[in-house]
């Protein structure tokens, strides 16, 4: 109800200051506040208006235990932008119930998958809270399909490319080649979780592959795609890059990937895709565990590691194999 908004916003504000209170977030802990929403953003969805942001709360004896912000995009999937809970056993139980409820709600609305991300600290900090968060997602039927590490650069602009790239802005006719590049450079387990198709790379249409949490992560409500470029001949793409302008407190986000682990090419693409980003925001880049060459390219540009997360997905529908048909021999 709209009357719940004041205490929900207070709950989220307090949770953003307590690492153990953030169960899941599309942004790493230092930037988690940019994944949370104020009452003005939450109000349309609470009033029943058509809105991409959904709010779920779990309470016990009038005590608010957990809050989830969910984004519904143009693909048949929901993305958990943030899941916050009180840092005690009641919060863990409330998070589990909330995940169960929003999964059922997503299935009711015809969605096929629900995505989420849980912090995975490597230095041992908040290890107990992180373990509880992971276990909560596992118990709710989610599975982890990859890890993702965020890198951040100073606010100063990146350097310009040192050489002219044989590239162009992505076009509609690049969709098939981009899809082939994706399948050639992405592990099968990730492809199975994301379920991307050729049309998801069509810049002239929805280009769902470039929406979080697929090729790039972040809060889709505070990101606007700026540059999408393709490098190499049409017959064999050598690299691609995409950049997003961040709004409000959300950082700029860039994503690059090159074929055959080419670090130098990845570095040039990172520079090129950042040229049109305005100053005043930090520049970040999420890198997955199978993109080590991109991480090395980022570090040569002065980026530093910020945080690592485990990416989760829950499949709400079981894929049914179509029966194989064979020609009948008529005598």
PDB file of C-alpha atoms in Angstrom:
ATOM      1  CA  UNK A   1       0.000   0.000   0.000  1.00  0.00           C
ATOM      2  CA  UNK A   2       1.178   3.607  -0.550  1.00  0.00           C
ATOM      3  CA  UNK A   3       1.096   4.035   3.217  1.00  0.00           C
ATOM      4  CA  UNK A   4       3.932   1.487   3.454  1.00  0.00           C
ATOM      5  CA  UNK A   5       6.322   3.618   1.381  1.00  0.00           C
ATOM      6  CA  UNK A   6       7.760   5.796   4.175  1.00  0.00           C
ATOM      7  CA  UNK A   7       8.859   2.837   6.293  1.00  0.00           C
ATOM      8  CA  UNK A   8      10.059   0.919   3.217  1.00  0.00           C
ATOM      9  CA  UNK A   9      12.301   3.803   2.130  1.00  0.00           C
ATOM     10  CA  UNK A  10      13.623   4.156   5.677  1.00  0.00           C
ATOM     11  CA  UNK A  11      14.289   0.412   5.753  1.00  0.00           C
ATOM     12  CA  UNK A  12      16.225   0.536   2.449  1.00  0.00           C
ATOM     13  CA  UNK A  13      18.222   3.587   3.504  1.00  0.00           C
ATOM     14  CA  UNK A  14      19.294   1.881   6.726  1.00  0.00           C
ATOM     15  CA  UNK A  15      20.090  -1.366   4.872  1.00  0.00           C
ATOM     16  CA  UNK A  16      22.398   0.419   2.417  1.00  0.00           C
ATOM     17  CA  UNK A  17      24.634   1.372   5.355  1.00  0.00           C
ATOM     18  CA  UNK A  18      24.830  -2.190   6.729  1.00  0.00           C
ATOM     19  CA  UNK A  19      26.592  -4.711   4.455  1.00  0.00           C
ATOM     20  CA  UNK A  20      24.992  -7.727   6.153  1.00  0.00           C
ATOM     21  CA  UNK A  21      21.518  -6.291   5.483  1.00  0.00           C
ATOM     22  CA  UNK A  22      21.952  -6.445   1.684  1.00  0.00           C
ATOM     23  CA  UNK A  23      21.118  -9.999   0.639  1.00  0.00           C
ATOM     24  CA  UNK A  24      21.329  -9.351  -3.097  1.00  0.00           C
ATOM     25  CA  UNK A  25      22.072  -6.414  -5.381  1.00  0.00           C
ATOM     26  CA  UNK A  26      22.815  -5.818  -9.070  1.00  0.00           C
ATOM     27  CA  UNK A  27      25.571  -3.400  -7.980  1.00  0.00           C
ATOM     28  CA  UNK A  28      28.501  -4.126  -5.635  1.00  0.00           C
ATOM     29  CA  UNK A  29      28.284  -3.050  -1.996  1.00  0.00           C
ATOM     30  CA  UNK A  30      30.139   0.278  -2.420  1.00  0.00           C
ATOM     31  CA  UNK A  31      27.562   1.288  -5.058  1.00  0.00           C
ATOM     32  CA  UNK A  32      24.495  -0.514  -3.724  1.00  0.00           C
ATOM     33  CA  UNK A  33      22.629   2.703  -2.904  1.00  0.00           C
ATOM     34  CA  UNK A  34      22.265   3.280  -6.664  1.00  0.00           C
ATOM     35  CA  UNK A  35      20.237   0.067  -6.923  1.00  0.00           C
ATOM     36  CA  UNK A  36      17.711   1.240  -4.325  1.00  0.00           C
ATOM     37  CA  UNK A  37      14.738   3.450  -5.088  1.00  0.00           C
ATOM     38  CA  UNK A  38      13.063   6.302  -3.261  1.00  0.00           C
ATOM     39  CA  UNK A  39       9.351   6.655  -2.673  1.00  0.00           C
ATOM     40  CA  UNK A  40       8.785   8.727  -5.843  1.00  0.00           C
ATOM     41  CA  UNK A  41      10.106   5.874  -7.967  1.00  0.00           C
ATOM     42  CA  UNK A  42       8.179   3.233  -6.047  1.00  0.00           C
ATOM     43  CA  UNK A  43       4.864   5.081  -5.958  1.00  0.00           C
ATOM     44  CA  UNK A  44       3.578   4.319  -9.532  1.00  0.00           C
ATOM     45  CA  UNK A  45       4.020   0.561  -9.096  1.00  0.00           C
ATOM     46  CA  UNK A  46       2.450   0.664  -5.648  1.00  0.00           C
ATOM     47  CA  UNK A  47      -0.625   2.418  -7.054  1.00  0.00           C
ATOM     48  CA  UNK A  48      -1.078  -0.308  -9.662  1.00  0.00           C
ATOM     49  CA  UNK A  49       0.107   1.759 -12.619  1.00  0.00           C
ATOM     50  CA  UNK A  50       1.982  -0.001 -15.401  1.00  0.00           C
ATOM     51  CA  UNK A  51       5.567   0.254 -14.259  1.00  0.00           C
ATOM     52  CA  UNK A  52       8.753  -1.788 -14.658  1.00  0.00           C
ATOM     53  CA  UNK A  53       9.654  -1.603 -10.979  1.00  0.00           C
ATOM     54  CA  UNK A  54       7.862  -3.901  -8.540  1.00  0.00           C
ATOM     55  CA  UNK A  55       8.050  -3.772  -4.769  1.00  0.00           C
ATOM     56  CA  UNK A  56       7.668  -6.800  -2.493  1.00  0.00           C
ATOM     57  CA  UNK A  57       7.761  -6.747   1.305  1.00  0.00           C
ATOM     58  CA  UNK A  58       7.722  -9.454   3.961  1.00  0.00           C
ATOM     59  CA  UNK A  59       6.619  -8.626   7.485  1.00  0.00           C
ATOM     60  CA  UNK A  60       5.982 -10.550  10.671  1.00  0.00           C
ATOM     61  CA  UNK A  61       3.831  -9.173  13.491  1.00  0.00           C
ATOM     62  CA  UNK A  62       3.919  -5.715  11.859  1.00  0.00           C
ATOM     63  CA  UNK A  63       7.720  -5.900  11.728  1.00  0.00           C
ATOM     64  CA  UNK A  64       9.281  -5.330   8.310  1.00  0.00           C
ATOM     65  CA  UNK A  65      11.684  -8.246   7.748  1.00  0.00           C
ATOM     66  CA  UNK A  66      12.657  -8.022   4.082  1.00  0.00           C
ATOM     67  CA  UNK A  67      12.151  -5.830   1.008  1.00  0.00           C
ATOM     68  CA  UNK A  68      12.750  -6.723  -2.648  1.00  0.00           C
ATOM     69  CA  UNK A  69      12.904  -4.410  -5.671  1.00  0.00           C
ATOM     70  CA  UNK A  70      12.285  -6.246  -8.946  1.00  0.00           C
ATOM     71  CA  UNK A  71      12.651  -4.968 -12.494  1.00  0.00           C
ATOM     72  CA  UNK A  72      10.547  -6.373 -15.347  1.00  0.00           C
ATOM     73  CA  UNK A  73      12.150  -5.662 -18.703  1.00  0.00           C
ATOM     74  CA  UNK A  74      11.189  -6.385 -22.290  1.00  0.00           C
ATOM     75  CA  UNK A  75      12.319 -10.010 -22.162  1.00  0.00           C
ATOM     76  CA  UNK A  76      10.281 -12.634 -20.251  1.00  0.00           C
ATOM     77  CA  UNK A  77      12.474 -12.347 -17.151  1.00  0.00           C
ATOM     78  CA  UNK A  78      12.552 -10.439 -13.888  1.00  0.00           C
ATOM     79  CA  UNK A  79      15.721  -9.051 -12.332  1.00  0.00           C
ATOM     80  CA  UNK A  80      16.078  -8.607  -8.578  1.00  0.00           C
ATOM     81  CA  UNK A  81      17.629  -5.141  -8.314  1.00  0.00           C
ATOM     82  CA  UNK A  82      18.002  -5.374  -4.549  1.00  0.00           C
ATOM     83  CA  UNK A  83      16.931  -7.636  -1.715  1.00  0.00           C
ATOM     84  CA  UNK A  84      17.401  -6.247   1.795  1.00  0.00           C
ATOM     85  CA  UNK A  85      16.591  -7.897   5.115  1.00  0.00           C
ATOM     86  CA  UNK A  86      17.170  -7.369   8.808  1.00  0.00           C
ATOM     87  CA  UNK A  87      20.526  -9.030   9.692  1.00  0.00           C
ATOM     88  CA  UNK A  88      19.123 -11.746  11.950  1.00  0.00           C
ATOM     89  CA  UNK A  89      17.414 -15.159  11.541  1.00  0.00           C
ATOM     90  CA  UNK A  90      14.067 -13.428  10.967  1.00  0.00           C
ATOM     91  CA  UNK A  91      15.551 -11.608   8.005  1.00  0.00           C
ATOM     92  CA  UNK A  92      16.922 -14.827   6.497  1.00  0.00           C
ATOM     93  CA  UNK A  93      13.509 -16.493   6.782  1.00  0.00           C
ATOM     94  CA  UNK A  94      11.795 -13.399   5.407  1.00  0.00           C
ATOM     95  CA  UNK A  95      14.182 -13.316   2.415  1.00  0.00           C
ATOM     96  CA  UNK A  96      13.410 -16.939   1.595  1.00  0.00           C
ATOM     97  CA  UNK A  97       9.653 -16.343   1.756  1.00  0.00           C
ATOM     98  CA  UNK A  98      10.033 -13.248  -0.378  1.00  0.00           C
ATOM     99  CA  UNK A  99      12.023 -15.103  -3.044  1.00  0.00           C
ATOM    100  CA  UNK A 100       9.410 -17.856  -3.094  1.00  0.00           C
ATOM    101  CA  UNK A 101       6.571 -15.353  -3.404  1.00  0.00           C
ATOM    102  CA  UNK A 102       8.104 -13.196  -6.133  1.00  0.00           C
ATOM    103  CA  UNK A 103       9.047 -16.335  -8.112  1.00  0.00           C
ATOM    104  CA  UNK A 104       5.418 -17.460  -7.977  1.00  0.00           C
ATOM    105  CA  UNK A 105       4.296 -13.966  -8.967  1.00  0.00           C
ATOM    106  CA  UNK A 106       6.737 -13.930 -11.892  1.00  0.00           C
ATOM    107  CA  UNK A 107       5.453 -17.294 -13.129  1.00  0.00           C
ATOM    108  CA  UNK A 108       1.880 -16.001 -12.802  1.00  0.00           C
ATOM    109  CA  UNK A 109       2.818 -13.067 -15.061  1.00  0.00           C
ATOM    110  CA  UNK A 110       4.254 -15.396 -17.715  1.00  0.00           C
ATOM    111  CA  UNK A 111       7.938 -14.887 -16.893  1.00  0.00           C
ATOM    112  CA  UNK A 112      10.416 -17.670 -17.627  1.00  0.00           C
ATOM    113  CA  UNK A 113      13.341 -16.750 -15.362  1.00  0.00           C
ATOM    114  CA  UNK A 114      14.298 -14.639 -12.341  1.00  0.00           C
ATOM    115  CA  UNK A 115      17.861 -13.300 -11.989  1.00  0.00           C
ATOM    116  CA  UNK A 116      19.731 -12.149  -8.894  1.00  0.00           C
ATOM    117  CA  UNK A 117      23.275 -11.401  -7.718  1.00  0.00           C
ATOM    118  CA  UNK A 118      24.834 -12.103  -4.316  1.00  0.00           C
ATOM    119  CA  UNK A 119      28.064 -10.568  -3.013  1.00  0.00           C
ATOM    120  CA  UNK A 120      31.021 -12.960  -2.945  1.00  0.00           C
ATOM    121  CA  UNK A 121      33.811 -11.291  -0.947  1.00  0.00           C
ATOM    122  CA  UNK A 122      37.259 -12.799  -1.408  1.00  0.00           C
ATOM    123  CA  UNK A 123      38.828 -11.108   1.604  1.00  0.00           C
ATOM    124  CA  UNK A 124      36.610 -12.825   4.172  1.00  0.00           C
ATOM    125  CA  UNK A 125      34.642  -9.680   5.063  1.00  0.00           C
ATOM    126  CA  UNK A 126      30.947 -10.270   5.781  1.00  0.00           C
ATOM    127  CA  UNK A 127      31.528 -13.955   5.056  1.00  0.00           C
ATOM    128  CA  UNK A 128      28.759 -15.072   7.392  1.00  0.00           C
ATOM    129  CA  UNK A 129      26.119 -12.814   5.861  1.00  0.00           C
ATOM    130  CA  UNK A 130      27.221 -13.764   2.347  1.00  0.00           C
ATOM    131  CA  UNK A 131      27.004 -17.471   3.123  1.00  0.00           C
ATOM    132  CA  UNK A 132      23.476 -17.006   4.461  1.00  0.00           C
ATOM    133  CA  UNK A 133      22.510 -15.050   1.344  1.00  0.00           C
ATOM    134  CA  UNK A 134      23.854 -17.745  -0.984  1.00  0.00           C
ATOM    135  CA  UNK A 135      22.115 -20.485   1.003  1.00  0.00           C
ATOM    136  CA  UNK A 136      18.855 -18.547   0.878  1.00  0.00           C
ATOM    137  CA  UNK A 137      19.011 -18.377  -2.917  1.00  0.00           C
ATOM    138  CA  UNK A 138      19.904 -22.062  -3.210  1.00  0.00           C
ATOM    139  CA  UNK A 139      17.011 -23.040  -0.953  1.00  0.00           C
ATOM    140  CA  UNK A 140      14.638 -20.925  -3.050  1.00  0.00           C
ATOM    141  CA  UNK A 141      15.526 -22.911  -6.182  1.00  0.00           C
ATOM    142  CA  UNK A 142      18.129 -20.604  -7.745  1.00  0.00           C
ATOM    143  CA  UNK A 143      21.472 -21.797  -9.101  1.00  0.00           C
ATOM    144  CA  UNK A 144      24.682 -19.885  -9.785  1.00  0.00           C
ATOM    145  CA  UNK A 145      25.903 -19.803 -13.372  1.00  0.00           C
ATOM    146  CA  UNK A 146      29.017 -17.555 -13.153  1.00  0.00           C
ATOM    147  CA  UNK A 147      30.933 -15.005 -11.067  1.00  0.00           C
ATOM    148  CA  UNK A 148      31.326 -11.354 -11.920  1.00  0.00           C
ATOM    149  CA  UNK A 149      33.908  -8.862 -10.665  1.00  0.00           C
ATOM    150  CA  UNK A 150      33.390  -5.103 -10.862  1.00  0.00           C
ATOM    151  CA  UNK A 151      36.304  -2.813 -11.698  1.00  0.00           C
ATOM    152  CA  UNK A 152      36.275   0.956 -11.240  1.00  0.00           C
ATOM    153  CA  UNK A 153      38.409   3.756 -12.681  1.00  0.00           C
ATOM    154  CA  UNK A 154      39.010   7.278 -11.368  1.00  0.00           C
ATOM    155  CA  UNK A 155      36.576   9.972 -12.434  1.00  0.00           C
ATOM    156  CA  UNK A 156      39.116  11.353 -14.921  1.00  0.00           C
ATOM    157  CA  UNK A 157      38.369  10.395 -18.583  1.00  0.00           C
ATOM    158  CA  UNK A 158      40.190   7.412 -20.017  1.00  0.00           C
ATOM    159  CA  UNK A 159      42.804   7.887 -22.695  1.00  0.00           C
ATOM    160  CA  UNK A 160      41.863   7.938 -26.373  1.00  0.00           C
ATOM    161  CA  UNK A 161      42.615   4.832 -28.472  1.00  0.00           C
ATOM    162  CA  UNK A 162      46.248   4.659 -29.532  1.00  0.00           C
ATOM    163  CA  UNK A 163      45.333   3.442 -32.996  1.00  0.00           C
ATOM    164  CA  UNK A 164      42.455   3.612 -35.422  1.00  0.00           C
ATOM    165  CA  UNK A 165      40.113   0.679 -34.978  1.00  0.00           C
ATOM    166  CA  UNK A 166      38.576  -1.117 -37.929  1.00  0.00           C
ATOM    167  CA  UNK A 167      35.123  -0.797 -36.475  1.00  0.00           C
ATOM    168  CA  UNK A 168      31.718   0.845 -36.705  1.00  0.00           C
ATOM    169  CA  UNK A 169      28.635   1.536 -34.637  1.00  0.00           C
ATOM    170  CA  UNK A 170      26.509  -1.582 -34.388  1.00  0.00           C
ATOM    171  CA  UNK A 171      23.739  -1.899 -36.974  1.00  0.00           C
ATOM    172  CA  UNK A 172      20.745  -4.145 -37.437  1.00  0.00           C
ATOM    173  CA  UNK A 173      22.577  -6.351 -39.905  1.00  0.00           C
ATOM    174  CA  UNK A 174      25.255  -7.065 -37.290  1.00  0.00           C
ATOM    175  CA  UNK A 175      22.789  -9.035 -35.135  1.00  0.00           C
ATOM    176  CA  UNK A 176      23.659 -12.460 -36.514  1.00  0.00           C
ATOM    177  CA  UNK A 177      27.421 -11.857 -36.349  1.00  0.00           C
ATOM    178  CA  UNK A 178      27.142 -10.517 -32.793  1.00  0.00           C
ATOM    179  CA  UNK A 179      25.184 -13.606 -31.796  1.00  0.00           C
ATOM    180  CA  UNK A 180      27.839 -15.870 -33.328  1.00  0.00           C
ATOM    181  CA  UNK A 181      30.515 -13.909 -31.456  1.00  0.00           C
ATOM    182  CA  UNK A 182      28.548 -14.342 -28.222  1.00  0.00           C
ATOM    183  CA  UNK A 183      28.169 -18.111 -28.641  1.00  0.00           C
ATOM    184  CA  UNK A 184      31.865 -18.480 -29.532  1.00  0.00           C
ATOM    185  CA  UNK A 185      33.098 -16.579 -26.453  1.00  0.00           C
ATOM    186  CA  UNK A 186      30.525 -17.574 -23.802  1.00  0.00           C
ATOM    187  CA  UNK A 187      30.472 -20.858 -21.844  1.00  0.00           C
ATOM    188  CA  UNK A 188      27.510 -23.105 -22.504  1.00  0.00           C
ATOM    189  CA  UNK A 189      26.330 -22.895 -18.874  1.00  0.00           C
ATOM    190  CA  UNK A 190      25.976 -19.109 -19.190  1.00  0.00           C
ATOM    191  CA  UNK A 191      24.214 -19.391 -22.557  1.00  0.00           C
ATOM    192  CA  UNK A 192      21.764 -21.842 -21.018  1.00  0.00           C
ATOM    193  CA  UNK A 193      21.016 -19.443 -18.167  1.00  0.00           C
ATOM    194  CA  UNK A 194      20.606 -16.357 -20.351  1.00  0.00           C
ATOM    195  CA  UNK A 195      18.736 -17.940 -23.286  1.00  0.00           C
ATOM    196  CA  UNK A 196      19.684 -15.176 -25.732  1.00  0.00           C
ATOM    197  CA  UNK A 197      18.725 -15.380 -29.402  1.00  0.00           C
ATOM    198  CA  UNK A 198      19.731 -13.551 -32.588  1.00  0.00           C
ATOM    199  CA  UNK A 199      16.935 -10.999 -32.202  1.00  0.00           C
ATOM    200  CA  UNK A 200      18.336  -9.986 -28.803  1.00  0.00           C
ATOM    201  CA  UNK A 201      21.364  -8.528 -30.611  1.00  0.00           C
ATOM    202  CA  UNK A 202      19.302  -6.535 -33.106  1.00  0.00           C
ATOM    203  CA  UNK A 203      20.111  -2.873 -32.387  1.00  0.00           C
ATOM    204  CA  UNK A 204      17.125  -1.749 -34.453  1.00  0.00           C
ATOM    205  CA  UNK A 205      14.734  -3.651 -32.211  1.00  0.00           C
ATOM    206  CA  UNK A 206      14.806  -4.313 -28.480  1.00  0.00           C
ATOM    207  CA  UNK A 207      18.481  -5.421 -28.301  1.00  0.00           C
ATOM    208  CA  UNK A 208      17.674  -7.292 -25.103  1.00  0.00           C
ATOM    209  CA  UNK A 209      21.178  -8.776 -24.913  1.00  0.00           C
ATOM    210  CA  UNK A 210      22.494  -5.361 -23.905  1.00  0.00           C
ATOM    211  CA  UNK A 211      20.012  -4.998 -21.047  1.00  0.00           C
ATOM    212  CA  UNK A 212      21.155  -6.009 -17.544  1.00  0.00           C
ATOM    213  CA  UNK A 213      21.924  -8.634 -16.377  1.00  0.00           C
ATOM    214  CA  UNK A 214      23.147 -10.223 -19.607  1.00  0.00           C
ATOM    215  CA  UNK A 215      26.278  -8.893 -21.307  1.00  0.00           C
ATOM    216  CA  UNK A 216      26.470  -6.062 -18.797  1.00  0.00           C
ATOM    217  CA  UNK A 217      25.121  -5.687 -15.266  1.00  0.00           C
ATOM    218  CA  UNK A 218      23.783  -2.706 -13.356  1.00  0.00           C
ATOM    219  CA  UNK A 219      20.511  -0.995 -12.526  1.00  0.00           C
ATOM    220  CA  UNK A 220      18.583  -0.645 -15.823  1.00  0.00           C
ATOM    221  CA  UNK A 221      16.468   2.156 -14.350  1.00  0.00           C
ATOM    222  CA  UNK A 222      19.556   4.377 -14.031  1.00  0.00           C
ATOM    223  CA  UNK A 223      21.462   3.412 -17.201  1.00  0.00           C
ATOM    224  CA  UNK A 224      21.121   4.716 -20.764  1.00  0.00           C
ATOM    225  CA  UNK A 225      23.000   3.017 -23.597  1.00  0.00           C
ATOM    226  CA  UNK A 226      25.481   5.407 -25.179  1.00  0.00           C
ATOM    227  CA  UNK A 227      27.789   3.598 -27.616  1.00  0.00           C
ATOM    228  CA  UNK A 228      27.627   0.128 -29.136  1.00  0.00           C
ATOM    229  CA  UNK A 229      30.490  -0.673 -31.472  1.00  0.00           C
ATOM    230  CA  UNK A 230      31.706  -3.649 -33.448  1.00  0.00           C
ATOM    231  CA  UNK A 231      35.349  -4.171 -34.437  1.00  0.00           C
ATOM    232  CA  UNK A 232      36.498  -6.296 -37.343  1.00  0.00           C
ATOM    233  CA  UNK A 233      35.083  -7.456 -40.664  1.00  0.00           C
ATOM    234  CA  UNK A 234      31.458  -8.545 -40.845  1.00  0.00           C
ATOM    235  CA  UNK A 235      32.454 -12.125 -41.609  1.00  0.00           C
ATOM    236  CA  UNK A 236      34.443 -12.406 -38.363  1.00  0.00           C
ATOM    237  CA  UNK A 237      33.929  -9.896 -35.547  1.00  0.00           C
ATOM    238  CA  UNK A 238      37.082  -9.418 -33.503  1.00  0.00           C
ATOM    239  CA  UNK A 239      35.598  -7.469 -30.583  1.00  0.00           C
ATOM    240  CA  UNK A 240      32.590  -5.495 -29.423  1.00  0.00           C
ATOM    241  CA  UNK A 241      32.068  -2.750 -26.870  1.00  0.00           C
ATOM    242  CA  UNK A 242      29.092  -1.059 -25.274  1.00  0.00           C
ATOM    243  CA  UNK A 243      28.877   1.860 -22.846  1.00  0.00           C
ATOM    244  CA  UNK A 244      26.083   3.183 -20.628  1.00  0.00           C
ATOM    245  CA  UNK A 245      25.630   6.624 -19.126  1.00  0.00           C
ATOM    246  CA  UNK A 246      24.818   6.495 -15.430  1.00  0.00           C
ATOM    247  CA  UNK A 247      22.083   8.706 -13.972  1.00  0.00           C
ATOM    248  CA  UNK A 248      21.915  10.105 -10.450  1.00  0.00           C
ATOM    249  CA  UNK A 249      24.411   8.156  -8.322  1.00  0.00           C
ATOM    250  CA  UNK A 250      24.800   5.276 -10.782  1.00  0.00           C
ATOM    251  CA  UNK A 251      28.296   5.032 -12.325  1.00  0.00           C
ATOM    252  CA  UNK A 252      28.975   4.872 -16.038  1.00  0.00           C
ATOM    253  CA  UNK A 253      29.319   1.261 -17.199  1.00  0.00           C
ATOM    254  CA  UNK A 254      31.420  -0.040 -20.073  1.00  0.00           C
ATOM    255  CA  UNK A 255      31.713  -3.564 -21.416  1.00  0.00           C
ATOM    256  CA  UNK A 256      34.234  -4.940 -23.871  1.00  0.00           C
ATOM    257  CA  UNK A 257      35.112  -8.381 -25.123  1.00  0.00           C
ATOM    258  CA  UNK A 258      37.615  -9.514 -27.741  1.00  0.00           C
ATOM    259  CA  UNK A 259      38.139 -12.763 -29.573  1.00  0.00           C
ATOM    260  CA  UNK A 260      40.957 -15.179 -28.642  1.00  0.00           C
ATOM    261  CA  UNK A 261      41.719 -13.296 -25.414  1.00  0.00           C
ATOM    262  CA  UNK A 262      43.292 -10.325 -27.239  1.00  0.00           C
ATOM    263  CA  UNK A 263      44.229  -7.969 -24.377  1.00  0.00           C
ATOM    264  CA  UNK A 264      45.496  -5.120 -26.563  1.00  0.00           C
ATOM    265  CA  UNK A 265      42.326  -5.065 -28.655  1.00  0.00           C
ATOM    266  CA  UNK A 266      40.148  -5.199 -25.536  1.00  0.00           C
ATOM    267  CA  UNK A 267      42.038  -2.201 -24.113  1.00  0.00           C
ATOM    268  CA  UNK A 268      41.506  -0.169 -27.301  1.00  0.00           C
ATOM    269  CA  UNK A 269      37.798  -1.007 -27.331  1.00  0.00           C
ATOM    270  CA  UNK A 270      37.485   0.035 -23.676  1.00  0.00           C
ATOM    271  CA  UNK A 271      39.023   3.399 -24.525  1.00  0.00           C
ATOM    272  CA  UNK A 272      36.868   3.878 -27.628  1.00  0.00           C
ATOM    273  CA  UNK A 273      33.552   3.068 -25.942  1.00  0.00           C
ATOM    274  CA  UNK A 274      34.267   5.514 -23.109  1.00  0.00           C
ATOM    275  CA  UNK A 275      34.912   8.542 -25.352  1.00  0.00           C
ATOM    276  CA  UNK A 276      31.293   9.736 -25.406  1.00  0.00           C
ATOM    277  CA  UNK A 277      30.669   9.340 -21.681  1.00  0.00           C
ATOM    278  CA  UNK A 278      30.308  12.689 -19.859  1.00  0.00           C
ATOM    279  CA  UNK A 279      32.563  13.508 -16.917  1.00  0.00           C
ATOM    280  CA  UNK A 280      31.526  13.657 -13.292  1.00  0.00           C
ATOM    281  CA  UNK A 281      30.792   9.960 -12.812  1.00  0.00           C
ATOM    282  CA  UNK A 282      32.966   7.017 -11.908  1.00  0.00           C
ATOM    283  CA  UNK A 283      33.540   4.578 -14.770  1.00  0.00           C
ATOM    284  CA  UNK A 284      32.998   0.901 -13.968  1.00  0.00           C
ATOM    285  CA  UNK A 285      33.165  -2.371 -15.842  1.00  0.00           C
ATOM    286  CA  UNK A 286      31.749  -5.775 -14.778  1.00  0.00           C
ATOM    287  CA  UNK A 287      33.959  -8.679 -15.842  1.00  0.00           C
ATOM    288  CA  UNK A 288      32.950 -12.327 -15.634  1.00  0.00           C
ATOM    289  CA  UNK A 289      35.157 -15.222 -14.639  1.00  0.00           C
ATOM    290  CA  UNK A 290      35.672 -16.298 -18.264  1.00  0.00           C
ATOM    291  CA  UNK A 291      36.790 -12.799 -19.374  1.00  0.00           C
ATOM    292  CA  UNK A 292      40.195 -12.685 -17.696  1.00  0.00           C
ATOM    293  CA  UNK A 293      41.766 -10.891 -20.665  1.00  0.00           C
ATOM    294  CA  UNK A 294      39.328  -8.001 -20.198  1.00  0.00           C
ATOM    295  CA  UNK A 295      40.274  -7.726 -16.521  1.00  0.00           C
ATOM    296  CA  UNK A 296      43.938  -7.493 -17.458  1.00  0.00           C
ATOM    297  CA  UNK A 297      43.147  -4.813 -20.039  1.00  0.00           C
ATOM    298  CA  UNK A 298      41.201  -2.794 -17.470  1.00  0.00           C
ATOM    299  CA  UNK A 299      44.024  -2.932 -14.931  1.00  0.00           C
ATOM    300  CA  UNK A 300      46.446  -1.517 -17.507  1.00  0.00           C
ATOM    301  CA  UNK A 301      44.075   1.458 -17.747  1.00  0.00           C
ATOM    302  CA  UNK A 302      44.150   2.110 -14.003  1.00  0.00           C
ATOM    303  CA  UNK A 303      40.967   0.257 -13.034  1.00  0.00           C
ATOM    304  CA  UNK A 304      40.912  -1.445  -9.660  1.00  0.00           C
ATOM    305  CA  UNK A 305      38.827  -4.325  -8.348  1.00  0.00           C
ATOM    306  CA  UNK A 306      35.789  -3.196  -6.338  1.00  0.00           C
ATOM    307  CA  UNK A 307      33.761  -6.311  -5.537  1.00  0.00           C
ATOM    308  CA  UNK A 308      32.781  -9.761  -6.792  1.00  0.00           C
ATOM    309  CA  UNK A 309      29.321 -11.303  -7.008  1.00  0.00           C
ATOM    310  CA  UNK A 310      27.782 -14.670  -7.802  1.00  0.00           C
ATOM    311  CA  UNK A 311      25.101 -14.462 -10.488  1.00  0.00           C
ATOM    312  CA  UNK A 312      21.993 -16.569  -9.859  1.00  0.00           C
ATOM    313  CA  UNK A 313      19.012 -17.557 -11.958  1.00  0.00           C
ATOM    314  CA  UNK A 314      15.828 -19.494 -11.290  1.00  0.00           C
ATOM    315  CA  UNK A 315      14.075 -21.130 -14.212  1.00  0.00           C
ATOM    316  CA  UNK A 316      10.322 -20.943 -13.846  1.00  0.00           C
ATOM    317  CA  UNK A 317       9.421 -23.108 -16.826  1.00  0.00           C
ATOM    318  CA  UNK A 318      10.845 -26.445 -17.886  1.00  0.00           C
ATOM    319  CA  UNK A 319      11.897 -26.576 -21.514  1.00  0.00           C
ATOM    320  CA  UNK A 320      10.082 -29.423 -23.282  1.00  0.00           C
ATOM    321  CA  UNK A 321      11.922 -31.072 -26.122  1.00  0.00           C
ATOM    322  CA  UNK A 322       9.933 -31.191 -29.348  1.00  0.00           C
ATOM    323  CA  UNK A 323       9.325 -34.707 -30.710  1.00  0.00           C
ATOM    324  CA  UNK A 324      11.542 -35.659 -33.604  1.00  0.00           C
ATOM    325  CA  UNK A 325       9.522 -36.391 -36.714  1.00  0.00           C
ATOM    326  CA  UNK A 326      10.635 -38.855 -39.378  1.00  0.00           C
ATOM    327  CA  UNK A 327       9.155 -39.329 -42.857  1.00  0.00           C
ATOM    328  CA  UNK A 328       6.682 -42.201 -43.015  1.00  0.00           C
ATOM    329  CA  UNK A 329       7.122 -44.809 -45.664  1.00  0.00           C
ATOM    330  CA  UNK A 330       3.788 -45.515 -47.347  1.00  0.00           C
ATOM    331  CA  UNK A 331       3.435 -48.749 -49.267  1.00  0.00           C
TER     332      UNK A 331
END
